[in-house]
Short mmCIF file of C-alpha atoms and ligand atoms in Angstrom, two decimals:
data_model
loop_
_atom_site.label_atom_id
_atom_site.label_comp_id
_atom_site.label_asym_id
_atom_site.label_seq_id
_atom_site.Cartn_x
_atom_site.Cartn_y
_atom_site.Cartn_z
CA MET Q 1 -30.59 77.00 -24.90
CA ASP Q 2 -32.69 77.34 -28.65
CA GLU Q 3 -33.83 74.75 -30.69
CA THR Q 4 -31.65 73.56 -32.38
CA ASN Q 5 -28.55 73.55 -29.11
CA ARG Q 6 -31.52 71.45 -27.66
CA ARG Q 7 -31.85 68.96 -30.19
CA THR Q 8 -28.60 68.35 -30.48
CA PHE Q 9 -28.07 68.07 -26.79
CA ILE Q 10 -30.78 65.54 -26.56
CA LYS Q 11 -29.51 63.73 -28.95
CA SER Q 12 -26.02 63.67 -27.68
CA GLY Q 13 -27.44 62.48 -24.41
CA VAL Q 14 -29.10 58.91 -25.89
CA VAL Q 15 -26.18 58.43 -27.93
CA GLY Q 16 -24.13 58.85 -24.80
CA GLY Q 17 -26.16 56.78 -22.82
CA ALA Q 18 -26.72 53.81 -25.84
CA LEU Q 19 -23.11 53.51 -25.84
CA GLY Q 20 -23.01 53.47 -21.91
CA LEU Q 21 -25.06 50.66 -22.01
CA PHE Q 22 -23.48 49.25 -24.86
CA ALA Q 23 -19.76 49.30 -23.03
CA SER Q 24 -21.03 48.19 -20.25
CA SER Q 25 -22.58 45.16 -21.96
CA ALA Q 26 -19.34 44.79 -23.77
CA TYR Q 27 -16.59 44.29 -21.63
CA ALA Q 28 -18.29 42.99 -18.65
CA SER Q 29 -17.29 39.10 -18.44
CA SER Q 30 -19.45 35.84 -18.04
CA PRO Q 31 -18.61 34.13 -14.84
CA THR Q 32 -15.98 31.05 -15.79
CA PRO Q 33 -18.31 27.75 -16.69
CA LYS Q 34 -18.73 25.56 -13.41
CA GLU Q 35 -18.15 22.17 -14.18
CA ILE Q 36 -18.32 19.10 -11.58
CA GLU Q 37 -16.16 18.56 -8.80
CA GLY Q 38 -15.06 14.84 -10.35
CA PRO Q 39 -14.03 11.88 -7.67
CA PHE Q 40 -10.56 13.13 -6.70
CA TYR Q 41 -11.13 15.63 -4.67
CA PRO Q 42 -7.84 16.16 -2.36
CA VAL Q 43 -9.09 13.70 0.90
CA MET Q 44 -5.31 13.47 2.06
CA ALA Q 45 -3.58 16.11 4.27
CA GLN Q 46 -0.45 17.52 3.26
CA LYS Q 47 1.92 19.53 4.62
CA ASP Q 48 3.50 21.30 1.53
CA LYS Q 49 0.65 23.16 -0.96
CA ASP Q 50 2.43 25.95 -1.97
CA PHE Q 51 2.71 27.20 -5.90
CA ASP Q 52 5.26 24.41 -6.48
CA LEU Q 53 3.53 21.55 -7.10
CA THR Q 54 6.40 19.78 -8.87
CA ARG Q 55 8.73 19.27 -5.56
CA ILE Q 56 7.89 18.17 -2.12
CA GLU Q 57 9.36 20.66 0.95
CA GLY Q 58 11.74 17.82 2.50
CA LYS Q 59 12.60 15.50 -0.83
CA GLU Q 60 15.16 16.05 -3.19
CA GLY Q 61 13.35 14.41 -6.28
CA VAL Q 62 11.53 16.20 -9.22
CA ALA Q 63 8.21 14.96 -10.45
CA LYS Q 64 7.67 13.19 -13.62
CA GLY Q 65 6.40 14.86 -16.84
CA LYS Q 66 6.73 18.18 -18.28
CA THR Q 67 7.19 21.45 -16.32
CA ILE Q 68 4.55 23.74 -17.41
CA ILE Q 69 3.79 27.46 -15.46
CA ILE Q 70 -0.08 28.34 -15.07
CA GLN Q 71 -0.25 31.95 -15.03
CA GLY Q 72 -3.42 34.17 -14.49
CA GLN Q 73 -5.78 36.11 -12.52
CA VAL Q 74 -9.23 36.63 -10.82
CA LEU Q 75 -11.67 38.79 -11.82
CA ASP Q 76 -15.05 39.90 -11.11
CA THR Q 77 -17.40 40.23 -14.17
CA ASP Q 78 -16.43 44.18 -14.73
CA ASP Q 79 -13.22 43.14 -15.19
CA LYS Q 80 -12.18 44.46 -11.49
CA SER Q 81 -9.05 42.09 -9.76
CA VAL Q 82 -9.72 40.50 -7.46
CA GLU Q 83 -7.29 40.32 -4.49
CA ASP Q 84 -7.29 36.97 -1.71
CA ALA Q 85 -9.03 34.73 -3.39
CA THR Q 86 -8.53 31.47 -2.60
CA VAL Q 87 -6.77 29.29 -6.00
CA ASP Q 88 -7.52 25.46 -4.46
CA LEU Q 89 -6.43 23.07 -7.04
CA TRP Q 90 -5.94 20.26 -8.08
CA GLN Q 91 -4.43 17.29 -11.00
CA ALA Q 92 -2.98 13.51 -11.82
CA ASN Q 93 0.22 13.53 -12.49
CA GLY Q 94 1.98 13.60 -15.73
CA ALA Q 95 0.94 9.65 -15.77
CA GLY Q 96 -2.55 10.72 -15.50
CA ARG Q 97 -3.08 8.98 -11.71
CA TYR Q 98 -4.51 11.01 -8.71
CA ARG Q 99 -3.30 10.51 -5.12
CA HIS Q 100 -6.31 10.00 -3.99
CA PRO Q 101 -8.06 6.63 -2.75
CA HIS Q 102 -10.16 5.95 -5.31
CA ASP Q 103 -8.59 6.33 -8.60
CA SER Q 104 -7.73 3.07 -9.84
CA ASN Q 105 -6.16 3.53 -12.59
CA LYS Q 106 -3.36 1.57 -13.73
CA ALA Q 107 -0.88 4.37 -14.16
CA PRO Q 108 1.79 4.74 -11.42
CA LEU Q 109 1.76 7.23 -8.51
CA ASP Q 110 4.56 9.79 -7.96
CA PRO Q 111 5.64 10.45 -4.91
CA ASN Q 112 7.55 13.63 -6.17
CA PHE Q 113 4.60 15.13 -7.33
CA GLN Q 114 2.84 17.22 -4.43
CA GLY Q 115 -1.21 16.40 -6.28
CA TRP Q 116 -3.21 19.98 -5.35
CA ALA Q 117 -2.17 23.35 -4.01
CA ILE Q 118 -3.73 26.58 -2.51
CA VAL Q 119 -2.65 29.15 -4.03
CA PRO Q 120 -3.96 32.72 -3.00
CA SER Q 121 -4.69 35.21 -5.50
CA GLY Q 122 -2.38 38.37 -4.90
CA LYS Q 123 -1.95 42.01 -6.44
CA ASP Q 124 -4.11 42.16 -9.52
CA GLY Q 125 -5.76 39.68 -8.86
CA ALA Q 126 -2.68 37.54 -10.22
CA PHE Q 127 -2.13 34.01 -9.46
CA ARG Q 128 0.54 32.01 -10.87
CA PHE Q 129 1.63 27.46 -10.17
CA LYS Q 130 4.27 25.46 -11.53
CA THR Q 131 2.78 22.33 -12.39
CA VAL Q 132 3.33 18.87 -14.70
CA TYR Q 133 1.68 18.89 -17.76
CA PRO Q 134 -1.28 16.21 -16.51
CA GLY Q 135 -1.67 12.95 -18.04
CA SER Q 136 -4.99 11.98 -19.91
CA TYR Q 137 -6.86 9.17 -18.24
CA PRO Q 138 -9.88 6.70 -18.06
CA ALA Q 139 -12.93 7.14 -16.96
CA SER Q 140 -14.68 4.56 -18.72
CA ASP Q 141 -14.10 1.80 -20.57
CA THR Q 142 -15.06 4.03 -23.86
CA TRP Q 143 -14.25 7.69 -22.28
CA THR Q 144 -10.87 9.04 -21.90
CA ARG Q 145 -10.82 12.34 -20.42
CA PRO Q 146 -8.45 14.80 -21.80
CA PRO Q 147 -5.42 16.53 -19.53
CA HIS Q 148 -7.32 19.20 -17.17
CA ILE Q 149 -6.65 20.92 -13.96
CA HIS Q 150 -9.49 21.38 -11.22
CA PHE Q 151 -10.56 24.30 -9.63
CA LYS Q 152 -12.43 25.43 -6.33
CA ILE Q 153 -11.70 28.97 -6.11
CA SER Q 154 -13.33 31.18 -3.69
CA LYS Q 155 -13.21 34.75 -1.76
CA LYS Q 156 -15.81 36.15 0.49
CA GLY Q 157 -18.20 38.20 -1.21
CA TYR Q 158 -18.12 36.09 -4.30
CA ILE Q 159 -20.44 32.77 -5.64
CA GLU Q 160 -17.77 29.91 -5.37
CA ILE Q 161 -16.80 28.08 -8.38
CA ILE Q 162 -16.29 25.07 -9.42
CA THR Q 163 -14.33 24.12 -12.53
CA GLN Q 164 -11.99 22.27 -14.81
CA MET Q 165 -9.57 24.09 -17.17
CA TYR Q 166 -7.87 22.66 -19.93
CA PHE Q 167 -5.31 22.73 -22.22
CA PRO Q 168 -5.38 24.35 -25.80
CA GLY Q 169 -5.40 22.11 -29.08
CA HIS Q 170 -5.45 18.25 -27.05
CA GLU Q 171 -7.00 16.14 -29.23
CA LEU Q 172 -8.90 14.89 -26.47
CA ASN Q 173 -10.65 17.53 -26.16
CA ASP Q 174 -13.60 17.53 -28.67
CA SER Q 175 -14.56 13.73 -27.89
CA ASP Q 176 -14.64 14.59 -23.80
CA LEU Q 177 -18.18 14.28 -22.17
CA LEU Q 178 -17.76 16.53 -20.07
CA LEU Q 179 -16.45 19.89 -22.21
CA LYS Q 180 -18.72 18.71 -25.43
CA ARG Q 181 -21.81 19.54 -22.86
CA LYS Q 182 -20.55 23.17 -22.94
CA SER Q 183 -21.19 25.69 -25.81
CA LYS Q 184 -17.99 27.68 -28.03
CA GLU Q 185 -18.33 30.44 -25.80
CA GLU Q 186 -17.72 28.44 -22.79
CA HIS Q 187 -14.61 26.80 -24.33
CA LYS Q 188 -12.92 29.84 -24.69
CA LEU Q 189 -12.88 30.90 -21.19
CA MET Q 190 -11.90 26.65 -19.79
CA ILE Q 191 -9.04 26.56 -22.49
CA ALA Q 192 -6.53 27.70 -21.55
CA SER Q 193 -4.31 29.59 -23.96
CA LYS Q 194 -0.12 29.04 -24.44
CA VAL Q 195 1.60 32.40 -24.27
CA GLN Q 196 4.95 31.07 -24.21
CA ASP Q 197 7.30 28.36 -24.68
CA LYS Q 198 10.53 28.28 -22.12
CA PRO Q 199 9.23 27.44 -19.32
CA GLU Q 200 6.15 26.43 -21.23
CA THR Q 201 3.28 29.05 -19.71
CA TYR Q 202 -0.37 28.60 -20.09
CA GLU Q 203 -3.25 31.62 -19.33
CA TYR Q 204 -6.06 30.93 -17.49
CA ASN Q 205 -8.23 33.77 -15.99
CA ILE Q 206 -11.28 33.37 -13.33
CA VAL Q 207 -14.03 35.24 -13.16
CA LEU Q 208 -16.00 35.59 -10.13
CA GLN Q 209 -19.84 36.51 -9.88
CA LYS Q 210 -20.20 38.46 -6.92
CA ALA Q 211 -23.15 37.15 -4.17
FE1 FE2 E 301 -10.00 14.87 -12.94
#
């Protein structure tokens, strides 16, 4: 190798190395931000915990409210899909009431709303569930929580995440005492994107960090 070639070789090596470094930091994802579990983690056992929260097995009725689909992928921070993760989710019904003994909200319970579900991530880390758009509810005299869905996501070899997913453009998002504490970058990871009108579908990806 003569001097010119050697210099070119070194230069391209340096540039390639720098690009490699840049690529790995540019494409790696931040883990989904954590949020408090809140007081309404399900405590009452139920047989039906499938992906369709709008119906309860053995009942004729359908949950009240706007039916929506939530879909997404469980990924790791290297953007690789995570299959067989446990996606445990719970939420208020369409009127803003949890089926939980500590929920003192006056809004009515919905006998046809499943309330919580456990769905595994499948091929490519994909998960999907059908539910109703959750109602907002009072957390105190001066604070109304915006619609949200609670999640607990776990998989052996990864750090468990407890978080809350929000809906884009909701007027209560800006005044929520929990969401307000998060940065703009974190908002992007916590607020789902609307991807379809009929059926109304939201995309929400979850990023786990290796343990
Ligand atoms: Fe909640």
